[in-house]
Structures are given as C-alpha cells and as structure tokens.
mmCIF file of C-alpha atoms in Angstrom:
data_model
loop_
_atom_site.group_PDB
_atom_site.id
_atom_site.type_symbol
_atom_site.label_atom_id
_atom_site.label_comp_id
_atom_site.label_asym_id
_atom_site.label_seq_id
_atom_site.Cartn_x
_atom_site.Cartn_y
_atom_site.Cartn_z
ATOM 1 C CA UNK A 558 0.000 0.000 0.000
ATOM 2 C CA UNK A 559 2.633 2.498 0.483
ATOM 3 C CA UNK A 560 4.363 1.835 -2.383
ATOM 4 C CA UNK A 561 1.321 2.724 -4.012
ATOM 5 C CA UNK A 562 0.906 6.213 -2.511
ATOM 6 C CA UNK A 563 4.291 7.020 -3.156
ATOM 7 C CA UNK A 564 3.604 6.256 -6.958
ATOM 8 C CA UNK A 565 0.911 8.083 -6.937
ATOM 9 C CA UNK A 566 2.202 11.156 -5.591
ATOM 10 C CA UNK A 567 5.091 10.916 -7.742
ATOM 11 C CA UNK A 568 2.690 11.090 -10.661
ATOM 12 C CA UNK A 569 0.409 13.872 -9.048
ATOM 13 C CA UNK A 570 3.906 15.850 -8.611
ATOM 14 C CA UNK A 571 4.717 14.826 -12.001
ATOM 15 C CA UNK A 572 1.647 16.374 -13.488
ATOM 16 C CA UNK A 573 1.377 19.493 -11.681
ATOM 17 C CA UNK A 574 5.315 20.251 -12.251
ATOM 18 C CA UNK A 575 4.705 19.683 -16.103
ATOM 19 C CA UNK A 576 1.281 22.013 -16.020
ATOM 20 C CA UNK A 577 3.485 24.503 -14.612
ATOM 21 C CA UNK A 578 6.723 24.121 -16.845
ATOM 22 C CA UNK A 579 4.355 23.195 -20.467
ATOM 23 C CA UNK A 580 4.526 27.207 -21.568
ATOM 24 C CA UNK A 581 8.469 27.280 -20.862
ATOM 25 C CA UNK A 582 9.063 24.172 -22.414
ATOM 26 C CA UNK A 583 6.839 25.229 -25.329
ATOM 27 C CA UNK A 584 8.571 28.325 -25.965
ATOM 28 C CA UNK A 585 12.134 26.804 -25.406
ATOM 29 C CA UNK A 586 11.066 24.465 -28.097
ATOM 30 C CA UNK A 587 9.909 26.795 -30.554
ATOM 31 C CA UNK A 588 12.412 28.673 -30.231
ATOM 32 C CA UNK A 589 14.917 25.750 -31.087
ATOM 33 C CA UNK A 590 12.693 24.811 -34.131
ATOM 34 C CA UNK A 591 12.911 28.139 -35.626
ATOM 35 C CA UNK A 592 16.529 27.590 -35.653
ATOM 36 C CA UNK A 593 15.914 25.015 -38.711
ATOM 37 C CA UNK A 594 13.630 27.350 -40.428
ATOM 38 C CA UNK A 595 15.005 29.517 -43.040
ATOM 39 C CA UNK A 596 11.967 31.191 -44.410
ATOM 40 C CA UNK A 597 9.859 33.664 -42.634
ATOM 41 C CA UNK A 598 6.980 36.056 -43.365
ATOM 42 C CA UNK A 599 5.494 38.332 -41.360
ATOM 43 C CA UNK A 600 1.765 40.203 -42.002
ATOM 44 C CA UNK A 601 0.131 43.001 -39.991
ATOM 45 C CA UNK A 602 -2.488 45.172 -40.889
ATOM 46 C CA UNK A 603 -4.698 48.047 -40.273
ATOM 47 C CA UNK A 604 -7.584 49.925 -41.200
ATOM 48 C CA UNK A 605 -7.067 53.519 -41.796
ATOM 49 C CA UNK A 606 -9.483 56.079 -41.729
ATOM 50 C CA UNK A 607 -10.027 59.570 -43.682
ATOM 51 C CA UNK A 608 -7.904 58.610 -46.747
ATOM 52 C CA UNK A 609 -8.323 57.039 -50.169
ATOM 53 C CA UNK A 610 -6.184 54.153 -51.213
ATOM 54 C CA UNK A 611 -4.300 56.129 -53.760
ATOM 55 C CA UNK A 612 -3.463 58.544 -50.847
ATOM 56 C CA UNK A 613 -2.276 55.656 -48.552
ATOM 57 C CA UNK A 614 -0.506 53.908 -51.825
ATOM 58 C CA UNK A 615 1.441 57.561 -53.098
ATOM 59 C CA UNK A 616 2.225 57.864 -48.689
ATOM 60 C CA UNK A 617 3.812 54.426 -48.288
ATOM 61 C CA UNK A 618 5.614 54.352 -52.314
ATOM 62 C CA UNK A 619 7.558 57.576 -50.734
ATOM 63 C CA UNK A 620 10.827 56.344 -48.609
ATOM 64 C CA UNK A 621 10.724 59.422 -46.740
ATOM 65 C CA UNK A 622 7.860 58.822 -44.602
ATOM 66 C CA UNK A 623 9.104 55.352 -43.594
ATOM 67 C CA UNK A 624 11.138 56.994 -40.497
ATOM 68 C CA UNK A 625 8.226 58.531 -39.407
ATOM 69 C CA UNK A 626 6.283 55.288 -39.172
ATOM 70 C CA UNK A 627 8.539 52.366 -38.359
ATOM 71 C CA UNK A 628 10.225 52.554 -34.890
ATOM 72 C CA UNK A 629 13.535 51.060 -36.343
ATOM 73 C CA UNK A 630 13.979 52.817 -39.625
ATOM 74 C CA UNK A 631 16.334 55.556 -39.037
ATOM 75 C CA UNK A 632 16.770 57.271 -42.390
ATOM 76 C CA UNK A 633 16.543 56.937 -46.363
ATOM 77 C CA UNK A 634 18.641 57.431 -49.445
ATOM 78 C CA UNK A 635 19.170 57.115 -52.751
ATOM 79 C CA UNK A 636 21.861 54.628 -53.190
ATOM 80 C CA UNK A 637 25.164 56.263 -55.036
ATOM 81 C CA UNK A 638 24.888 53.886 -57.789
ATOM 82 C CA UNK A 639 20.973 55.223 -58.601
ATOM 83 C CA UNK A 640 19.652 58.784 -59.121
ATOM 84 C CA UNK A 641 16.079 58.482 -58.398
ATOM 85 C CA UNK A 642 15.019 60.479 -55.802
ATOM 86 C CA UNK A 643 13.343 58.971 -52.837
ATOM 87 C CA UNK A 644 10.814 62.047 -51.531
ATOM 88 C CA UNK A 645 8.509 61.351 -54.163
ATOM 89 C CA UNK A 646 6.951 57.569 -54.480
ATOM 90 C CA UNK A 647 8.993 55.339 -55.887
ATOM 91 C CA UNK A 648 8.300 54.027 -59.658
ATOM 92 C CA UNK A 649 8.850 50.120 -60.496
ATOM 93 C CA UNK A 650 13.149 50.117 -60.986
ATOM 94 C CA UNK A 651 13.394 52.984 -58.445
ATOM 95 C CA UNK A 652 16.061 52.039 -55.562
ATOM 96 C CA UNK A 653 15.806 53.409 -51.653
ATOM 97 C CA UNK A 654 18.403 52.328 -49.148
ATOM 98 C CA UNK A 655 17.305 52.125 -45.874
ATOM 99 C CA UNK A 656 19.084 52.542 -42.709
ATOM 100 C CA UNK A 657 17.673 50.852 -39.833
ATOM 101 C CA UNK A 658 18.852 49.465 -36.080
ATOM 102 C CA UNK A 659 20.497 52.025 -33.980
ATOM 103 C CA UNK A 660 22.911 53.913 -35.541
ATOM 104 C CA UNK A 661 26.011 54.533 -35.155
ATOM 105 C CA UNK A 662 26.307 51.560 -32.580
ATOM 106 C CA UNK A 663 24.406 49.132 -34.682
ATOM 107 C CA UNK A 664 23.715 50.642 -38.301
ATOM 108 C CA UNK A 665 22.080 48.214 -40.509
ATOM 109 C CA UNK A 666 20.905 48.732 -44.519
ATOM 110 C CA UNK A 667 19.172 47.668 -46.787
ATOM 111 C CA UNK A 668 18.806 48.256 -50.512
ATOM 112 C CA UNK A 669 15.020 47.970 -51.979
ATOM 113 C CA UNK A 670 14.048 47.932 -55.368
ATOM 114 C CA UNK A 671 10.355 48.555 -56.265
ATOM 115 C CA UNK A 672 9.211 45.666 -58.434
ATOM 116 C CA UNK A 673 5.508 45.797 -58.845
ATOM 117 C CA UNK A 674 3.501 49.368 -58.208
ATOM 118 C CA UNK A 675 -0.357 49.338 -59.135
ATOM 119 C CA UNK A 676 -3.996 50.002 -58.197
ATOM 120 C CA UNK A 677 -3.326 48.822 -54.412
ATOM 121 C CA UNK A 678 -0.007 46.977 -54.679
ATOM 122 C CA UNK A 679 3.178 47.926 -53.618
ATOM 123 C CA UNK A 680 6.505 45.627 -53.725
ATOM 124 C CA UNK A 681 9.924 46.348 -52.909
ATOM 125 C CA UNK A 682 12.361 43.786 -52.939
ATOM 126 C CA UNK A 683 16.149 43.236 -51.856
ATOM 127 C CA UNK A 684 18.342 40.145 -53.386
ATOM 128 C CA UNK A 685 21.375 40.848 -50.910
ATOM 129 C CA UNK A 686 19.203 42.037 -47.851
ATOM 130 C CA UNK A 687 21.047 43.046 -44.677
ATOM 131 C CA UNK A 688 24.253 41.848 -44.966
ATOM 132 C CA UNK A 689 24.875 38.432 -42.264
ATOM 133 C CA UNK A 690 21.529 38.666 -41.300
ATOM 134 C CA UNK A 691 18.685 38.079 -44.131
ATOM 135 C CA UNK A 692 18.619 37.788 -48.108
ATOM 136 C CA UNK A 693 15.624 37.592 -50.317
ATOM 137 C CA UNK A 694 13.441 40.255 -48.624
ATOM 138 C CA UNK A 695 10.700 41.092 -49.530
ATOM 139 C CA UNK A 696 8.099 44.235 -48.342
ATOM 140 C CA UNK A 697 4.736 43.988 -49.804
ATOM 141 C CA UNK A 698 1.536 46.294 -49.017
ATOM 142 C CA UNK A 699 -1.651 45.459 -49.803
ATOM 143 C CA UNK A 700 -3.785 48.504 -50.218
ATOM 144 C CA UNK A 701 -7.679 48.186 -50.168
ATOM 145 C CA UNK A 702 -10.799 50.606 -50.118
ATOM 146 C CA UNK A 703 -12.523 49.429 -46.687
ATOM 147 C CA UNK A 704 -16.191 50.904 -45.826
ATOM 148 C CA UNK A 705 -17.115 54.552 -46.167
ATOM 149 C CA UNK A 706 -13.850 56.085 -45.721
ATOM 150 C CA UNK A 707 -11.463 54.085 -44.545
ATOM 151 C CA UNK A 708 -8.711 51.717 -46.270
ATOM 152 C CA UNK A 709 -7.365 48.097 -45.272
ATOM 153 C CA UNK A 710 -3.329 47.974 -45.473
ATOM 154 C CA UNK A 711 -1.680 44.858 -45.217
ATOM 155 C CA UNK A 712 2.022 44.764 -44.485
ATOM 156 C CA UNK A 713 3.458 41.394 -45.452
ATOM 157 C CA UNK A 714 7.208 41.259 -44.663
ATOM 158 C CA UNK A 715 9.242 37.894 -46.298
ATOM 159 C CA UNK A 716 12.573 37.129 -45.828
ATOM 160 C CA UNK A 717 15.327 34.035 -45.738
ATOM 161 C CA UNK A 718 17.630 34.154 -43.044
ATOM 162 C CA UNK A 719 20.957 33.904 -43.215
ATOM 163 C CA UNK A 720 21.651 34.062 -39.667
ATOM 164 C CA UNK A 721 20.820 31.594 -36.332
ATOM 165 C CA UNK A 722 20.179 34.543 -34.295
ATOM 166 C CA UNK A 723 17.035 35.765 -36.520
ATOM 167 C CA UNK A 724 14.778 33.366 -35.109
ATOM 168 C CA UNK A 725 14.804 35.497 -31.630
ATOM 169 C CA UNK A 726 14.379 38.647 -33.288
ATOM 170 C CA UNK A 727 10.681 37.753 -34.975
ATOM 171 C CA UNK A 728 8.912 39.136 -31.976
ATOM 172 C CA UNK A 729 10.674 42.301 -31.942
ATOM 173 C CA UNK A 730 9.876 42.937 -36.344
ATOM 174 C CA UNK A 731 6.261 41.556 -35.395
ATOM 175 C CA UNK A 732 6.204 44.327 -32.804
ATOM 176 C CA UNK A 733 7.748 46.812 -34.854
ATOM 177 C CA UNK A 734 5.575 45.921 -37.948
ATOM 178 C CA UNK A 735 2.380 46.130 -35.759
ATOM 179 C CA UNK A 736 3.495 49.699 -34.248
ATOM 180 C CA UNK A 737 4.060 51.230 -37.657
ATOM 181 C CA UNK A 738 0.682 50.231 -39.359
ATOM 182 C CA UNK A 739 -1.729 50.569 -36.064
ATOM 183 C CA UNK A 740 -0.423 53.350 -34.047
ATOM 184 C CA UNK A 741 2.364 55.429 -36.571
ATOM 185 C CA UNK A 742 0.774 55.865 -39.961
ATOM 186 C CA UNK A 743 -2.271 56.998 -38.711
ATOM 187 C CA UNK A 744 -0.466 59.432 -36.903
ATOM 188 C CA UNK A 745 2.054 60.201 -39.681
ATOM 189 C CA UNK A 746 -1.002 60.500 -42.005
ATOM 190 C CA UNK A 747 -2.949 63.043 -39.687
ATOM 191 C CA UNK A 748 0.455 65.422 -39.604
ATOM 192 C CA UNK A 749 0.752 65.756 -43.188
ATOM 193 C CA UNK A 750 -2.777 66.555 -44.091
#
C-alpha cells in the first residue's frame, strides 16, 4: 500500500510540475525549431481612416515617410549607384536604401528595389538584404478601399535568413511591424494633411 501512494504522488507531482513548466518548455522548443527554419513572413495590418487608397498607396511608395512610421527605420537614401530620388513615391526600378537598427552603434541597410507598383499593390524587394543577417526580402503592401472612408493595409514582410540569431528577433519585427501600421501611420497621415 505504500508503495502505491508514493507512486501516486510521484505522478500527481509529475503532473502538476509539467502544467506549470508546459509554456516554458513550449517556448524553449519553438524557439529551437525556428533555428531550422530559413523562411519567414510576417503580415500586420490596419484599417485607416479619412484617406483614399491612392493617398495611402502615393504615402507608403515615398521612402521618406518610412522613419516617421517604423520605430527602427532611421533614415533613407538614394543609393550612389541610382539617381532616383526617394521624396517622391517610388516608380517600379526605383532604388531606396534604408538605414535601420540604432545607428552609429548598430547601423544596418538595406537596398530595396520597387518591383511591382499598381492600383493597391506595392513591392519592394532586396536580393542581398542586410548583410549576415537576411537575403531575399521582400516588403509587400496590400492597399484596399474598406467601408465609407477608410482603407485596409496589409504589411506582409518575407525574408530568408541567413543568420541563427534571426529566429529570436521575430517578436521584436512583429512588434515593430504592428506599431508602424496601427499606431504610426495613422499618426504620420494626420500630420501631413
């Protein structure tokens, strides 16, 4: 009989240190699977209110606003080899470079091309990406007349990683993705009108 109890304590221990440990253990392993994934893609979106679509489109095809509505772009460019300029929205073949992180102690770049610009589509696209960190990136908006006044954007984000350390930075580009289509554009938007 008291071998018994003893097993079955064991087990009731068992089961209530696992209920309390399943979230770490879940997040420990996710985080170790996303160490095998090279692929990743990111969407947010937002509805935006008092503005047409070709509004939002011409606001988000000009590189110049991006600093004022991502948290972690720090500045635009036209990249010495082009001669477009980048405060007017960009035309499919135009180039922006982008300079994001925290500069000077950790400047990163990144050099987008627009490939595809019409009726509520927007893609720029980078081969190289950010150099020991991702490659074939991709920034895509998805532009659509909502109800009444207001306009859908979609913000789908695609890159390959070329780094193990990306994996723990997806929360912080959700985060920063989420911040600049829900709280800074809308804000962004209201200044300049």
């Amino acid at each position: 009989m008291r071998t018994t109890l003893a097993i079955i304590g064991w087990r009731k221990q068992t089961a209530q240190w696992h209920h309390h440990h399943i979230q770490s253990y879940t997040i420990i392993l996710l985080l170790l699977t996303l160490q095998y994934i090279n692929s990743f893609q990111l969407t947010s979106s937002s509805t935006i209110s008092n503005i047409n679509t070709k509004e939002l489109q011409d606001f988000l095809a000009t590189p110049t606003n991006w600093p004022n509505i991502v948290l972690s772009s720090h500045s635009v460019k036209c990249p010495s080899t082009k001669d477009n300029r980048v405060n007017v929205p960009l035309q499919v073949g135009d180039y922006v470079e982008e300079v994001f992180g925290l500069p000077p102690l950790l400047p990163l770049s990144v050099i987008w091309k627009c490939v595809e610009s019409r009726d509520g589509y927007l893609e720029f696209y980078s081969k190289n990406g950010v150099p020991n960190l991702a490659y074939e990136c991709k920034m895509i908006f998805n532009i659509q007349q909502d109800k009444d006044d207001s306009v859908v954007v979609d913000l789908t984000m695609e890159f390959e990683q070329k780094n193990p350390l990306i994996p723990f930075a997806i929360p912080i580009l959700s985060l920063d993705n989420n911040l600049a289509l829900n709280v800074l554009l809308p804000i962004a938007i209201k200044r300049v009108r």
